[in-house]
PDB file of C-alpha atoms in Angstrom:
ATOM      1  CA  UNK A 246       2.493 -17.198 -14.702  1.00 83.00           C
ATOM      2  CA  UNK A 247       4.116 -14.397 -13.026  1.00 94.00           C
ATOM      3  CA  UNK A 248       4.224 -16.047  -9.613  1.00 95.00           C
ATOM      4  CA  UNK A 249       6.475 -18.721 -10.989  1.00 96.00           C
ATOM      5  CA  UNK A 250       8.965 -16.264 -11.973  1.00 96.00           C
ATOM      6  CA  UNK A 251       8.835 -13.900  -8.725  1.00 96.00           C
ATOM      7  CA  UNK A 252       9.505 -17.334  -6.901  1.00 96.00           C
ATOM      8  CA  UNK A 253      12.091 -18.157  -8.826  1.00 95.00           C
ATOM      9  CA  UNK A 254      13.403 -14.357  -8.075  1.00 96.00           C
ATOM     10  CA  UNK A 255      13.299 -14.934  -4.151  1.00 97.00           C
ATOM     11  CA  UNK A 256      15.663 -16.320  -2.096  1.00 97.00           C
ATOM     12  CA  UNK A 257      16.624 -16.839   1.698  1.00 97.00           C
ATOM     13  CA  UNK A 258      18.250 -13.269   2.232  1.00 98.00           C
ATOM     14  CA  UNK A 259      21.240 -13.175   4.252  1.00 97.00           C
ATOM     15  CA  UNK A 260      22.142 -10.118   4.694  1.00 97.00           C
ATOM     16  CA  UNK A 261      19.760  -6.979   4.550  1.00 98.00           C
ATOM     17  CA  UNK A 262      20.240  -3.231   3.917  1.00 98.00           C
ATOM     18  CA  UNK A 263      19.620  -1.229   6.909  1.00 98.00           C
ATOM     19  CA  UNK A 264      18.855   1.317   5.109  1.00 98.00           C
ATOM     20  CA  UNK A 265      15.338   0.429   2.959  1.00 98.00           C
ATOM     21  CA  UNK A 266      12.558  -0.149   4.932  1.00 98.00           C
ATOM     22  CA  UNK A 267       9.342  -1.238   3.712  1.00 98.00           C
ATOM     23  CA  UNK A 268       6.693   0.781   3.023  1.00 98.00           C
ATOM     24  CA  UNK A 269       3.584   0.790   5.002  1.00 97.00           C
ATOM     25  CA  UNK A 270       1.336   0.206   2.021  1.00 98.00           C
ATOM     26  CA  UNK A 271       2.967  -2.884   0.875  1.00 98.00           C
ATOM     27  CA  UNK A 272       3.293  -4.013   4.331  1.00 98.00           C
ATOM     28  CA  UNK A 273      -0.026  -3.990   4.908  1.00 98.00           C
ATOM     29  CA  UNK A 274      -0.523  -6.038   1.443  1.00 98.00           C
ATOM     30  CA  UNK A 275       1.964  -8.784   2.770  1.00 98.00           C
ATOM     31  CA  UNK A 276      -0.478  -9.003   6.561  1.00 98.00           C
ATOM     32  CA  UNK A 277      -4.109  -8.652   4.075  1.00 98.00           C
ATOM     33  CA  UNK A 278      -2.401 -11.952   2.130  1.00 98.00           C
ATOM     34  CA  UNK A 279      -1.457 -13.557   5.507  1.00 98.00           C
ATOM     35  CA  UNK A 280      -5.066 -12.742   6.821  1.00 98.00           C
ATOM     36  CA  UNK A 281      -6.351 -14.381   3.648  1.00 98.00           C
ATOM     37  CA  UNK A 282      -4.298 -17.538   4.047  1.00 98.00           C
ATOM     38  CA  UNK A 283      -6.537 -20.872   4.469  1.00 97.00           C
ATOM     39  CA  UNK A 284      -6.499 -22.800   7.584  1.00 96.00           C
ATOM     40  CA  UNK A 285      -8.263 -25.623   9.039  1.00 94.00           C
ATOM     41  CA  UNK A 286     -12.063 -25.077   9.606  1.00 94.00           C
ATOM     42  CA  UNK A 287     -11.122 -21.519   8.677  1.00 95.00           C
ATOM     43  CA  UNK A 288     -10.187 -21.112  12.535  1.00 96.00           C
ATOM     44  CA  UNK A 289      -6.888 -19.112  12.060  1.00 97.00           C
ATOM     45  CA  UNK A 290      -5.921 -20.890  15.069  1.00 95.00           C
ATOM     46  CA  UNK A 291      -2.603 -18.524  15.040  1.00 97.00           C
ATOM     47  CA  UNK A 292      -0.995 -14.620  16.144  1.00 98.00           C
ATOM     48  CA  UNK A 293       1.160 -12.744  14.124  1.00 98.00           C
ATOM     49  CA  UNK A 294       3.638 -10.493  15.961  1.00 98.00           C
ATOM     50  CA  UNK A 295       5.629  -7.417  14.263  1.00 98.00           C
ATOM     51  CA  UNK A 296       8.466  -6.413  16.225  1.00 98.00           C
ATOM     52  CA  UNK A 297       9.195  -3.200  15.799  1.00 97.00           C
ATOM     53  CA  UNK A 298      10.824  -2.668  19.250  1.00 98.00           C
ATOM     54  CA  UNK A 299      14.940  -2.336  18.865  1.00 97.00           C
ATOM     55  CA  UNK A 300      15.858  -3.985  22.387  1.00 98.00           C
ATOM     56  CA  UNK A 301      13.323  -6.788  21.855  1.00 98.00           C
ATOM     57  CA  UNK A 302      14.751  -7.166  18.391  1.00 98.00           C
ATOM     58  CA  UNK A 303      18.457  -7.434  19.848  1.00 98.00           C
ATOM     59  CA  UNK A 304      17.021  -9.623  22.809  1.00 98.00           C
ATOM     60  CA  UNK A 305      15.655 -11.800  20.098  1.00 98.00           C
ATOM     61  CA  UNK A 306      19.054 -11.927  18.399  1.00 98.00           C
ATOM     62  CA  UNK A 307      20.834 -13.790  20.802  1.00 98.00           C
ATOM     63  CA  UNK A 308      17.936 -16.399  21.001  1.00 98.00           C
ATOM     64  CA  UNK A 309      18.605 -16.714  17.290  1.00 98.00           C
ATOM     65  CA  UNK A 310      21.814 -17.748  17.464  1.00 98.00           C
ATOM     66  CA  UNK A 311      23.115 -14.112  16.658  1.00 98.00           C
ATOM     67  CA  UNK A 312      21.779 -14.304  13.081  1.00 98.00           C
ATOM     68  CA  UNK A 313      22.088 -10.466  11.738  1.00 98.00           C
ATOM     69  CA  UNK A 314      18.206 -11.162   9.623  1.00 98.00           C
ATOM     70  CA  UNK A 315      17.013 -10.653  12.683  1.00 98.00           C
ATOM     71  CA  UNK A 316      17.642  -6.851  13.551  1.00 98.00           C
ATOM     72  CA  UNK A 317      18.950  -5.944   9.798  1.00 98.00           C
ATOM     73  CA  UNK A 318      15.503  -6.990   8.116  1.00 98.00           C
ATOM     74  CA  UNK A 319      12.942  -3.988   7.774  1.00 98.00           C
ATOM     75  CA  UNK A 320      10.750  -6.335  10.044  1.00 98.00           C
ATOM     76  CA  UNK A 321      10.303  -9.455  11.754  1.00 98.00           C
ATOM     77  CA  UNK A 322       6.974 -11.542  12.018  1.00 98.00           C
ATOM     78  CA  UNK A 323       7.171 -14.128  14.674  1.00 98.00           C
ATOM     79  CA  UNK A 324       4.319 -16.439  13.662  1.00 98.00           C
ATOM     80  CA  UNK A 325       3.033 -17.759  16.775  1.00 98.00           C
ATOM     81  CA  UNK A 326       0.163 -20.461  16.942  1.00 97.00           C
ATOM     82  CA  UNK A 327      -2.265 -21.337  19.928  1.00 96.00           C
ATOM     83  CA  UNK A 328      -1.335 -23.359  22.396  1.00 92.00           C
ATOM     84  CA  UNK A 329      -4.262 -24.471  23.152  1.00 91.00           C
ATOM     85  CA  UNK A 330      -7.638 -24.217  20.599  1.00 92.00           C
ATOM     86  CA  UNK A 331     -10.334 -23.885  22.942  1.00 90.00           C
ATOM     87  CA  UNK A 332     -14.421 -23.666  23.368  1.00 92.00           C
ATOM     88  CA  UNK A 333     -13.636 -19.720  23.017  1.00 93.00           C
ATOM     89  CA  UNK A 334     -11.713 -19.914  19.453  1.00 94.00           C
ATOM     90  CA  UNK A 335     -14.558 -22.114  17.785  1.00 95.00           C
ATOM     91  CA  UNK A 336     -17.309 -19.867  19.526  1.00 96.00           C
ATOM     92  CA  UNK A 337     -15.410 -16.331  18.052  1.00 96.00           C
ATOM     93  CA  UNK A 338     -14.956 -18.172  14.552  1.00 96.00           C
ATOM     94  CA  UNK A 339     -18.450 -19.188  14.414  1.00 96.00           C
ATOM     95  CA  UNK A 340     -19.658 -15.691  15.650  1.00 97.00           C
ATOM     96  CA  UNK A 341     -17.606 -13.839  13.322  1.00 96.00           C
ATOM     97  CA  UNK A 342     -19.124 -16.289  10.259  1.00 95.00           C
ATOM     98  CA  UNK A 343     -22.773 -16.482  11.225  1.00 96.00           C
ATOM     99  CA  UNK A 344     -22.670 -12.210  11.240  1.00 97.00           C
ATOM    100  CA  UNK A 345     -20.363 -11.716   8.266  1.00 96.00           C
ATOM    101  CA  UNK A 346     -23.057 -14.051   6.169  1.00 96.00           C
ATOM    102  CA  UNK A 347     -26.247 -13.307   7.980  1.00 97.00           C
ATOM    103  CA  UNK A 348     -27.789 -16.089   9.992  1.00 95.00           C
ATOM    104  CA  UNK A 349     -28.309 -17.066  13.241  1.00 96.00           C
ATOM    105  CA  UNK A 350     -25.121 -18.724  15.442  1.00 96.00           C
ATOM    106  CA  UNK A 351     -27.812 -21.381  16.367  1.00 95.00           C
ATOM    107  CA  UNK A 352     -27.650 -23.178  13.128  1.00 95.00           C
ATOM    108  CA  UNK A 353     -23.914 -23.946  13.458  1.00 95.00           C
ATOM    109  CA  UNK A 354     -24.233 -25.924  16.565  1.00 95.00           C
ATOM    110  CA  UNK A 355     -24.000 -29.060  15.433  1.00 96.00           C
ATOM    111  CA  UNK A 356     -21.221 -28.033  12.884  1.00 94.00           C
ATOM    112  CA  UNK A 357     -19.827 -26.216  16.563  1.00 95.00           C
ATOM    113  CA  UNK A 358     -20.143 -29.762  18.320  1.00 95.00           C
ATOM    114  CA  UNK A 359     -18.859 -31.378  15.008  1.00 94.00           C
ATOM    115  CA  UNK A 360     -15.301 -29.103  15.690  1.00 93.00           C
ATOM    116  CA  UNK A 361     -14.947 -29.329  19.515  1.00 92.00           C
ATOM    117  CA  UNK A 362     -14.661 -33.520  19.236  1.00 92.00           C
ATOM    118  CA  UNK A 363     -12.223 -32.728  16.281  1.00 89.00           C
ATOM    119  CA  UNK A 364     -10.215 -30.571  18.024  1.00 90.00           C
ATOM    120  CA  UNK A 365     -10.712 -32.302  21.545  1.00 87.00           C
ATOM    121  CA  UNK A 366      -9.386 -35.756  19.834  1.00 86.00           C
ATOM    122  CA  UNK A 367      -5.993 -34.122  18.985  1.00 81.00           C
ATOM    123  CA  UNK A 368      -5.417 -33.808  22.612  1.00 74.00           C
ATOM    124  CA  UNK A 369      -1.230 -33.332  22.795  1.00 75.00           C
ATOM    125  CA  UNK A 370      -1.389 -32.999  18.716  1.00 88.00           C
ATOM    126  CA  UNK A 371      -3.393 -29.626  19.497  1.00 90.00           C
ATOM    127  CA  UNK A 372       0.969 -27.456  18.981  1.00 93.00           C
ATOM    128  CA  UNK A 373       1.582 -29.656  16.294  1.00 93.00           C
ATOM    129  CA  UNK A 374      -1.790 -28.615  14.231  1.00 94.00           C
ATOM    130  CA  UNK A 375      -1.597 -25.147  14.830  1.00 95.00           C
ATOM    131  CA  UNK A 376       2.207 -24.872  13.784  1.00 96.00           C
ATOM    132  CA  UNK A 377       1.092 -26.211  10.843  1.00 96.00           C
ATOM    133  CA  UNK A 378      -1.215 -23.754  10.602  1.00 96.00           C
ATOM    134  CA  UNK A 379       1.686 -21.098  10.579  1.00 98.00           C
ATOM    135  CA  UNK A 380       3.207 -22.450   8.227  1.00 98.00           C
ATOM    136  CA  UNK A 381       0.762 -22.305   5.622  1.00 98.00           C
ATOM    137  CA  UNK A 382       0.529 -18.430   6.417  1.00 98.00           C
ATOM    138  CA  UNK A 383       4.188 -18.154   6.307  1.00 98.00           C
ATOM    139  CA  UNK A 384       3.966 -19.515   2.854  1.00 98.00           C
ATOM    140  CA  UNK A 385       1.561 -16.984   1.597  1.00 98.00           C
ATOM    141  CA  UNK A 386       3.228 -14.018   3.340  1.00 98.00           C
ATOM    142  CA  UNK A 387       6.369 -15.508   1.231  1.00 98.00           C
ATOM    143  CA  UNK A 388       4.425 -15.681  -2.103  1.00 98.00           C
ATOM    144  CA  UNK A 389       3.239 -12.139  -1.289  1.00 98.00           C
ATOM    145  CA  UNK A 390       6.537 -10.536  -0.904  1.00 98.00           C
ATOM    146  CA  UNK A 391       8.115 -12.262  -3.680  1.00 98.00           C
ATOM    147  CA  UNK A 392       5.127 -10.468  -6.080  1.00 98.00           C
ATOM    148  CA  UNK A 393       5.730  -7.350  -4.312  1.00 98.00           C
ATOM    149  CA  UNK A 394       9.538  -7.546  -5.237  1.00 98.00           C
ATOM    150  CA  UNK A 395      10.164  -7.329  -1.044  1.00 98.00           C
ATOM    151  CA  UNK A 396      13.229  -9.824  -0.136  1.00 98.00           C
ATOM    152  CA  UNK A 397      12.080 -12.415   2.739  1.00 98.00           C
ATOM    153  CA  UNK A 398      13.593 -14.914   5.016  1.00 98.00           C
ATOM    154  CA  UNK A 399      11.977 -17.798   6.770  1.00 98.00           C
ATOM    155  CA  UNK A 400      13.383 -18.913   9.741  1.00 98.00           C
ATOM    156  CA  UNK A 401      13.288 -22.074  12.162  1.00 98.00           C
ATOM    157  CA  UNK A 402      16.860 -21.167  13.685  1.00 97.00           C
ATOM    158  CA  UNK A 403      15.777 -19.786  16.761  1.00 98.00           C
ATOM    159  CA  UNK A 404      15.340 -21.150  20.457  1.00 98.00           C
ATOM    160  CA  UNK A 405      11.748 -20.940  20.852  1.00 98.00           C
ATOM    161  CA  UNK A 406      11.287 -21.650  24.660  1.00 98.00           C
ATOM    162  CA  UNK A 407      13.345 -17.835  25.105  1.00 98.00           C
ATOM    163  CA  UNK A 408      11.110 -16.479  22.397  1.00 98.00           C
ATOM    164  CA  UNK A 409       7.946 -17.192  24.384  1.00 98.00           C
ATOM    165  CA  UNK A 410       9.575 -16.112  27.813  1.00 98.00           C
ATOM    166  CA  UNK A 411      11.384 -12.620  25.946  1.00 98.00           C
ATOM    167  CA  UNK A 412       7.528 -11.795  24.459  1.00 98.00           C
ATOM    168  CA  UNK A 413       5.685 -12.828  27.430  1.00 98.00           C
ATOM    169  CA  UNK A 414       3.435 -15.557  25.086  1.00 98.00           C
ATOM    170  CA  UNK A 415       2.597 -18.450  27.404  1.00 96.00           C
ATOM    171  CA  UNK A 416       0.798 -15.832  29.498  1.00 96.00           C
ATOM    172  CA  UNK A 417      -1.190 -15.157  25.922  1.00 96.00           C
ATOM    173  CA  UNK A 418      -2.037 -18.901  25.033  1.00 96.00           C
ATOM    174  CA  UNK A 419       0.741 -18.638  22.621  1.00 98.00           C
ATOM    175  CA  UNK A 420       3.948 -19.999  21.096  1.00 98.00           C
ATOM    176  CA  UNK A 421       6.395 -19.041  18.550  1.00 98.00           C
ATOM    177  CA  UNK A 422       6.806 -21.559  15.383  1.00 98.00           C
ATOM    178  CA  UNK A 423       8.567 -19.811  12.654  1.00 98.00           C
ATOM    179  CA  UNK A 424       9.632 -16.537  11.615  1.00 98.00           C
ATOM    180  CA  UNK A 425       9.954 -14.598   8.965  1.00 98.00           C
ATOM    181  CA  UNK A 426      12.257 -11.563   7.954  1.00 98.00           C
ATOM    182  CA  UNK A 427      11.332  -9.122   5.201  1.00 98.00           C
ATOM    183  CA  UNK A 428      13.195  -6.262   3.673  1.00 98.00           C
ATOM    184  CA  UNK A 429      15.366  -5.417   1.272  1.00 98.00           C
ATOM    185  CA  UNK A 430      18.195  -7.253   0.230  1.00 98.00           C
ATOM    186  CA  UNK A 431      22.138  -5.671   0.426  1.00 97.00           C
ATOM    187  CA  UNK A 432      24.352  -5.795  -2.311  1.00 95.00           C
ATOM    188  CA  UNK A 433      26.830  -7.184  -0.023  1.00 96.00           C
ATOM    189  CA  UNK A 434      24.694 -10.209   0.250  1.00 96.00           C
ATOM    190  CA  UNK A 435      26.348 -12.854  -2.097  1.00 91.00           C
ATOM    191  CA  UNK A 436      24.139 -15.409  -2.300  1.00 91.00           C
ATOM    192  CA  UNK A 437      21.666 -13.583  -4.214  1.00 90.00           C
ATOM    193  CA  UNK A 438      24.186 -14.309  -7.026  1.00 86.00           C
ATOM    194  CA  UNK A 439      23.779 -18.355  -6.333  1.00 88.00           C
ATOM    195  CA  UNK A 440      21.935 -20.812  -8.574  1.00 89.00           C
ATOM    196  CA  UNK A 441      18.448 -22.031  -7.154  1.00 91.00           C
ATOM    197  CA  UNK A 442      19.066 -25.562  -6.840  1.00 94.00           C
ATOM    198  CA  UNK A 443      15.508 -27.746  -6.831  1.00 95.00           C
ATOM    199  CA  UNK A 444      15.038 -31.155  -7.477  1.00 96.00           C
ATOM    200  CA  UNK A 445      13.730 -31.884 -11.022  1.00 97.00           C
ATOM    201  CA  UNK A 446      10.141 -32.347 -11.871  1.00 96.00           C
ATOM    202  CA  UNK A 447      10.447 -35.768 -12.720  1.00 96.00           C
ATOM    203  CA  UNK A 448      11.897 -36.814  -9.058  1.00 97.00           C
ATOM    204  CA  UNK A 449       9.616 -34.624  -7.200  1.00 97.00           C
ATOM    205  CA  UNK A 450       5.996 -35.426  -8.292  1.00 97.00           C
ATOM    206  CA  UNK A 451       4.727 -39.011  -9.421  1.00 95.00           C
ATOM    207  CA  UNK A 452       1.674 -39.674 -10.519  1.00 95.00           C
ATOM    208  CA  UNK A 453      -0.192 -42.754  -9.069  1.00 95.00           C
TER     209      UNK A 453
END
């Protein structure tokens, strides 16, 4: 399988060169695969943000705890997931999936009701869910780059309270969860040149 060795390829990048940017084309290859990711009820209860802004980028820096992936990388996706999933997310899912496949909304309202006392009955859970969420986006957007040969770096090292003031996201229903830096890597970036170390198969699955 070539995904197995792409993965094995990849690595936390440390250190970027300034000076490759990714294309467009494969950019938009690493969002489609993001977009594609599965999520619960098929809600995509999250917002991607790519900050391409400089001074937001250096603002972001500092709430980072100065870490250089953040304005070195070619870009930065803050993965960002609802606050709060609402009446208005289930209605604009079920919308969008009763006209892509060609039926009437009106059949999905039990299946509707069936989601809102879900949903309701995670009450203060509702962050934790959709971070989770993220985070199985952020894992295909890694997968993605790692076939496309693009160096990437997830990141939970940041101070997330300044990230939502810095890009305005409580007023948007939002809230950063993890990021994720993509780019090139520089050849003065020595840990490229590090072993992967993994736990062996035998001490990380067991069958029951």
């Amino acid at each position: 399988m070539k995904l197995i060795e792409n993965l094995k390829w990849r690595y936390a990048t440390k250190k970027y060169d300034t000076t490759k940017k990714v294309s467009e084309d494969d950019l938009q290859q690493i969002k489609e695969a993001i977009r594609l990711s599965p999520s619960s009820y098929g809600l995509q209860a999250f917002k991607i943000l790519d900050i391409k802004d400089k001074d937001i980028r250096e603002k972001l820096k500092l709430a980072s705890y100065w870490q250089p992936q953040i304005t070195e990388a070619s870009h930065l996706l803050v993965f960002c997931g609802y606050a709060d999933v609402n009446d208005g997310h289930i209605d604009e899912y079920l919308n969008l999936k009763a006209d892509t496949q060609g039926f009437d909304v009106e059949l999905l309202k039990e299946f509707r009701n069936f989601m809102k006392v879900f949903i309701e009955g995670r009450k203060s859970g509702k962050q934790v869910w959709t971070a989770k969420q993220t985070y199985i986006a952020l894992s295909n957007a890694i997968a993605a780059c790692a076939e496309l040969k693009i160096d990437s770096t997830p990141m939970e090292g940041f101070e997330a309270e300044k990230y939502n003031e810095i890009l305005g996201l409580s007023s948007k229903g939002l809230k950063a969860d993890v990021l994720l830096a993509i780019g090139y890597r520089s050849d003065e970036d020595k840990t490229q040149y590090d072993v992967k170390i993994r736990k062996p198969m035998e001490s990380l699955f067991e069958i029951v």
